[in-house]
Tab-separated table of C-alpha atoms in Angstrom:
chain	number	residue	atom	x	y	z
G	1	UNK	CA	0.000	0.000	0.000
G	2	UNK	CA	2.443	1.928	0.595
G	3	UNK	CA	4.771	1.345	-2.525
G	4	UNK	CA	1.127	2.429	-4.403
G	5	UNK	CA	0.862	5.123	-2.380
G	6	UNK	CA	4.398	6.434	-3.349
G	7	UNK	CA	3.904	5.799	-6.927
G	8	UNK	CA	0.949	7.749	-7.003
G	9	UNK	CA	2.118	10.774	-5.534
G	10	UNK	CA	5.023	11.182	-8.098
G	11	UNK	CA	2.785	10.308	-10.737
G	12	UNK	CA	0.363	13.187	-9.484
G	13	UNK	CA	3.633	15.519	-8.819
G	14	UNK	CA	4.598	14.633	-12.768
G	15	UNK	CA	1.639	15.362	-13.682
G	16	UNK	CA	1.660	18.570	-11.781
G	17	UNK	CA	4.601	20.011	-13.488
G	18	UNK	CA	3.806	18.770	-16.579
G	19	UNK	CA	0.353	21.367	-16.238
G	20	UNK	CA	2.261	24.399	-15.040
G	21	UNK	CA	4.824	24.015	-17.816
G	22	UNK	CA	2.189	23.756	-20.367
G	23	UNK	CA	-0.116	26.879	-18.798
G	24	UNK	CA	3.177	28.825	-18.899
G	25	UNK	CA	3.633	28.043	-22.633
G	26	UNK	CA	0.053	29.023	-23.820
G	27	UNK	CA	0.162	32.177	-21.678
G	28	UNK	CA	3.614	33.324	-22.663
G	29	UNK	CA	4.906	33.698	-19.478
G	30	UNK	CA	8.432	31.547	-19.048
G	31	UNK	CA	10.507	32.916	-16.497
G	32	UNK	CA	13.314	35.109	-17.840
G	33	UNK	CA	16.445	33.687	-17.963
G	34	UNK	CA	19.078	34.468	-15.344
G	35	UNK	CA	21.689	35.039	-17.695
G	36	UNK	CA	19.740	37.064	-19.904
G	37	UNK	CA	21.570	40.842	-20.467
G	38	UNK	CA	19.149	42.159	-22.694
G	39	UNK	CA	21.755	42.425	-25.450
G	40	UNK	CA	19.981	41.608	-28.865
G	41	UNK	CA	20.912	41.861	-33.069
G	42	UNK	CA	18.164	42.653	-35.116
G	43	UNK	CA	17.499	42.709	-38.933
G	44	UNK	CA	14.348	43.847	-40.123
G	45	UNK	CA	12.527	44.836	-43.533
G	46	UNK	CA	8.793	46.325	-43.734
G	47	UNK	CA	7.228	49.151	-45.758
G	48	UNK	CA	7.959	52.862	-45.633
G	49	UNK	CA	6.249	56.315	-46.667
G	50	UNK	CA	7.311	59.516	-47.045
G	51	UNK	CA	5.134	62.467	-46.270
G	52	UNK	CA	5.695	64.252	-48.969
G	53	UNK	CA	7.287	62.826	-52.326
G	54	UNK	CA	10.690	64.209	-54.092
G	55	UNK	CA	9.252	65.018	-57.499
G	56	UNK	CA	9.616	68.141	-59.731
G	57	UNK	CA	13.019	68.652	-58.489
G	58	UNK	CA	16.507	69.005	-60.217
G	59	UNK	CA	18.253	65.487	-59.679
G	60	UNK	CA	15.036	63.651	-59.197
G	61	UNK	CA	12.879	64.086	-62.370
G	62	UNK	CA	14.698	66.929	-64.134
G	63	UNK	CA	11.584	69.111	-63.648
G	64	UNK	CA	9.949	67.352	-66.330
G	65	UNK	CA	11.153	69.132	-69.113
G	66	UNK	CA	10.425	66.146	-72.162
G	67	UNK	CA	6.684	65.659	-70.178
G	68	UNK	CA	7.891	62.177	-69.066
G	69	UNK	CA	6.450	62.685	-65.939
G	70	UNK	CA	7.395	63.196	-62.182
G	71	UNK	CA	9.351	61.122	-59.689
G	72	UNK	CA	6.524	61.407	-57.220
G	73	UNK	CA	5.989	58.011	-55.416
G	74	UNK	CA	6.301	58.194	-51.408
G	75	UNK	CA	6.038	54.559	-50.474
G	76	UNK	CA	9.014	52.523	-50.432
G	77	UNK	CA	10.775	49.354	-48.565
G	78	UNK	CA	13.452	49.267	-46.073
G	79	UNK	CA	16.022	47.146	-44.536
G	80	UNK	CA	17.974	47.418	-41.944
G	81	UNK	CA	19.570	46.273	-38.527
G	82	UNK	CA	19.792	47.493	-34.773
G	83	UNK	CA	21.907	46.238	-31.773
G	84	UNK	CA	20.013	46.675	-28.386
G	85	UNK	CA	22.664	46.603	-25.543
G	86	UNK	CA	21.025	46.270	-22.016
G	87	UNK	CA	21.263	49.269	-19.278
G	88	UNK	CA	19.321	48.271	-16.581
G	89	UNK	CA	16.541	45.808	-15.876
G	90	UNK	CA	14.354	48.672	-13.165
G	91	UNK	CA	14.907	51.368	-15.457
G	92	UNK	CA	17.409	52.409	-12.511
G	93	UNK	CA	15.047	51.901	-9.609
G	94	UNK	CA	12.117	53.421	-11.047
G	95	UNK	CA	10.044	50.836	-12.720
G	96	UNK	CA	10.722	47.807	-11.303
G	97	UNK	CA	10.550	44.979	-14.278
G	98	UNK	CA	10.988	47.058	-16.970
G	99	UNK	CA	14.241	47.297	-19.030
G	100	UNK	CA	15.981	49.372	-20.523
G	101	UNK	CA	18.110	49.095	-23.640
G	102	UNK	CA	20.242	51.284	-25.599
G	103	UNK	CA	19.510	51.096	-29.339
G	104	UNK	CA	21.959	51.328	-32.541
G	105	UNK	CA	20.648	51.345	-35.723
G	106	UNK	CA	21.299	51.689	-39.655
G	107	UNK	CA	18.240	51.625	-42.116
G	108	UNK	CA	18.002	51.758	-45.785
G	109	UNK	CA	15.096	52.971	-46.964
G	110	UNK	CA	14.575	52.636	-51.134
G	111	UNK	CA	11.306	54.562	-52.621
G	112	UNK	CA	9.562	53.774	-55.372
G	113	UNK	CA	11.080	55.061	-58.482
G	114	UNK	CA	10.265	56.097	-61.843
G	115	UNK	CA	11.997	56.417	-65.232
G	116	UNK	CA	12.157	59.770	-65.982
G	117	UNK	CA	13.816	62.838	-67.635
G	118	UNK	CA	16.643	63.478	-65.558
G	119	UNK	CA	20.282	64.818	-64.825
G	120	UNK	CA	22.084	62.377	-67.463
G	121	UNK	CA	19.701	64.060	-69.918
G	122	UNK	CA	20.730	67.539	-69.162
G	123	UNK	CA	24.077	69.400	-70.273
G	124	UNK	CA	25.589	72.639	-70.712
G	125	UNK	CA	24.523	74.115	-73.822
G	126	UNK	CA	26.955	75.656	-76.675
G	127	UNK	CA	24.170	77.131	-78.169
G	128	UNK	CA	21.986	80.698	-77.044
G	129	UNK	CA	20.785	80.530	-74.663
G	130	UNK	CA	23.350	79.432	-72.523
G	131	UNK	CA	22.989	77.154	-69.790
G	132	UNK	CA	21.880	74.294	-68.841
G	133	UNK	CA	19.786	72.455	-71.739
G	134	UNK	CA	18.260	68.993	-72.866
G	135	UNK	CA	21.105	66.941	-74.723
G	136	UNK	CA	19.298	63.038	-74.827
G	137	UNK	CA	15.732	62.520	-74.733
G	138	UNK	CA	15.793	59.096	-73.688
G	139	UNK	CA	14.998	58.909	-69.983
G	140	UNK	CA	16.087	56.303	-67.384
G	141	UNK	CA	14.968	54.673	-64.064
G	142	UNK	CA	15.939	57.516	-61.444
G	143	UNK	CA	16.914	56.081	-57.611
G	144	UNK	CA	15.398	57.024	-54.860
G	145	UNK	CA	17.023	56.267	-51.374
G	146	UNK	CA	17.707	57.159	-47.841
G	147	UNK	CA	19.866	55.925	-45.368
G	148	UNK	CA	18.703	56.473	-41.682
G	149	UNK	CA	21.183	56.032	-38.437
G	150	UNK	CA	19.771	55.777	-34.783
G	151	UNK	CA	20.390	56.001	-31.521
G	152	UNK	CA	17.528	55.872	-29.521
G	153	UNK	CA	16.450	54.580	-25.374
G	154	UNK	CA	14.244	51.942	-25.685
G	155	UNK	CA	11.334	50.599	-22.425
G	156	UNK	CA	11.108	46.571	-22.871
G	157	UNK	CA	7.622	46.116	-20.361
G	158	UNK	CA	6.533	43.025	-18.711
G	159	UNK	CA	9.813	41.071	-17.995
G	160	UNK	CA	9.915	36.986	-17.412
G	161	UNK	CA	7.182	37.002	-20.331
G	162	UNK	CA	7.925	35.661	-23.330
G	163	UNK	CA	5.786	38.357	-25.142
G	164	UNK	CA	7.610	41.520	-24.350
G	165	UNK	CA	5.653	45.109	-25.725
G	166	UNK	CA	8.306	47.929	-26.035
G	167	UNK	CA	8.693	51.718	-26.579
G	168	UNK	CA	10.927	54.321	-27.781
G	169	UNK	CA	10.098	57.923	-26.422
G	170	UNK	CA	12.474	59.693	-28.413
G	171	UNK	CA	15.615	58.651	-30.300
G	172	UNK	CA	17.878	60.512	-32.532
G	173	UNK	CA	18.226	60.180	-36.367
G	174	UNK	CA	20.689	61.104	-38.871
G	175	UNK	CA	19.853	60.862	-42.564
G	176	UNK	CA	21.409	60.649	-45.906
G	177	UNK	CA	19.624	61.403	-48.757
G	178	UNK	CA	19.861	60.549	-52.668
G	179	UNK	CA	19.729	62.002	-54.963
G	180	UNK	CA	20.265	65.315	-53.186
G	181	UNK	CA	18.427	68.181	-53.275
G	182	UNK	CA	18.379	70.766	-55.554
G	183	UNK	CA	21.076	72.917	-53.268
G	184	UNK	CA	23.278	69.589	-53.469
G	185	UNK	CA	22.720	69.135	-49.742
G	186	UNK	CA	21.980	65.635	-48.662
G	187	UNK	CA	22.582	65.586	-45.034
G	188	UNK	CA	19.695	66.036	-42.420
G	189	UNK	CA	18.813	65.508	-38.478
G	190	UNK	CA	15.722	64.338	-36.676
G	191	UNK	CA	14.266	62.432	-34.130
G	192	UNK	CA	11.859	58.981	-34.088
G	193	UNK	CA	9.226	57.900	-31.817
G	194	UNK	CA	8.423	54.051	-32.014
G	195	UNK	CA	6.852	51.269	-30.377
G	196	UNK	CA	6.807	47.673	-31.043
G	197	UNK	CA	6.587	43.947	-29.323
G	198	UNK	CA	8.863	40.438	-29.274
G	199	UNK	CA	7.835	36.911	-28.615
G	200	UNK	CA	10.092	34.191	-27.907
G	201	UNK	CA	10.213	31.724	-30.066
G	202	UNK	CA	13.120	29.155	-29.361
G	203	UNK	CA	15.795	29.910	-26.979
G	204	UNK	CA	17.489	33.340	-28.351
G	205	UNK	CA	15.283	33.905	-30.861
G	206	UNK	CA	12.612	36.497	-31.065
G	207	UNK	CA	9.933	37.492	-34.063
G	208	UNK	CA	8.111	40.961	-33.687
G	209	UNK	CA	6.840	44.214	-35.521
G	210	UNK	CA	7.561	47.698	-34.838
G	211	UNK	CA	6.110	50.889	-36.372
G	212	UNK	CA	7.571	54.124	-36.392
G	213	UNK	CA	7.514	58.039	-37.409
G	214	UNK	CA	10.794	59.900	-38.522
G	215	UNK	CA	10.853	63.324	-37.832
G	216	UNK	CA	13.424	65.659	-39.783
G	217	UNK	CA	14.229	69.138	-39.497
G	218	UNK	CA	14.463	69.055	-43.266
G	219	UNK	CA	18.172	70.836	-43.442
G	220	UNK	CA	18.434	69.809	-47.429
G	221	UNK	CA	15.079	71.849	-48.025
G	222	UNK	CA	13.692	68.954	-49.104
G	223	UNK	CA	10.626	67.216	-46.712
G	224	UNK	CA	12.379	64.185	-45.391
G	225	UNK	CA	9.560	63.369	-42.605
G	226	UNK	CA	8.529	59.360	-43.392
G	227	UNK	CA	6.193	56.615	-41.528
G	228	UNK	CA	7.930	52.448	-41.178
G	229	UNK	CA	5.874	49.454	-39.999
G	230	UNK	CA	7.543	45.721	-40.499
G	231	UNK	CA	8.557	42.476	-38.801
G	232	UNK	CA	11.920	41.892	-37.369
G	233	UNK	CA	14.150	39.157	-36.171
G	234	UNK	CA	16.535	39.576	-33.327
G	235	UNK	CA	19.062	36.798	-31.704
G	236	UNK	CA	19.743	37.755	-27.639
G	237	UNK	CA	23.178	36.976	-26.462
């Protein structure tokens, strides 16, 4: 009786653990790992619009001098790739299970593009008037692109989940853009806001999405201001 008795109460304590294990897996919550740092590589890809488009400009359409039309799409694609590095894991006493991560990140962002008139149809003319002038009249596919680098704070909420939301309040941008503008400047400064969320998959791996908005202070008199949303992919370490 005894020997049964035994046997039953490890089968019941298997059992047991077998139930919380499997309640912690369809409710996301496994317990954070002690070694985890919060250190994480990213790469990412989504869809991306600008506010306003480049067209009817100098090195973007040519101002449309043969009537081929404007370069004036604002939606685009990006790729790109972030390191998170890990701060603190109470955002310094204040919020107790909340992280906090230092982000560093380089995005390129490609519009859609047109063929159009532009700059390799355009010379200096020998005849009056002088100046510039239409040499070619056959027009070509005309780039569009934009290189973004971060460095932005980042709030990772509810930690020992395996769902983790997150937020960036504000984070710093610099841009490049091409072709550049009509004063040849193609430098510019902003800041992003952006929030997202992370599930853990297997072991380091995490899939989530982000969205988020680009301001610019629009330094190359161009408007530079653009919306992301996308899925990532991040390994911790």
């Amino acid at each position: 009786m005894q020997v049964r008795a035994r046997r039953g109460r490890s089968i019941g304590a298997k059992c047991a653990a077998v139930a919380i294990v499997l309640a912690l897996g369809v409710c996301g919550v496994w317990p954070a790992s002690a070694e985890e740092t919060g250190n994480m590589v990213v790469f990412k890809g989504g869809f991306m619009r600008l506010d306003s488009d480049r067209s009817n400009a100098l090195f973007t359409d040519a101002r449309n001098p043969l009537g081929e039309g404007l370069n004036n799409s604002q939606g685009g694609w990006y790729v790109g790739a972030w390191l998170d590095q890990g701060l603190t894991k109470d955002a310094w006493g204040l919020l107790k299970g909340t992280w906090v991560v230092g982000e560093i990140g380089l995005q390129f962002n490609r519009i859609s593009s047109k063929v159009v008139t532009n700059t390799n149809n355009i010379g200096v003319g020998t005849s009056p008037p002088a100046g510039l002038q239409v040499t070619s009249t056959n027009p070509s596919l005309q780039q569009l692109t934009m290189v973004t680098i971060d460095i932005a704070p980042k709030l990772k909420f509810m930690e020992g989940s395996a769902f983790r939301p997150w937020l960036i309040p504000v984070g710093l941008d610099i841009h490049v853009i091409s072709p550049p503008s009509n004063q040849t400047q193609y430098l510019d400064v902003g800041v992003q806001f952006g929030a997202g969320f992370e599930y853990a998959v297997w072991k380091a791996i995490r899939l989530g999405m982000d969205a988020r908005y680009h301001v610019t202070a629009n330094m190359t008199n161009t408007t530079n201001s653009y919306m992301q949303v996308g899925p990532y992919v991040g390994i911790a370490f």
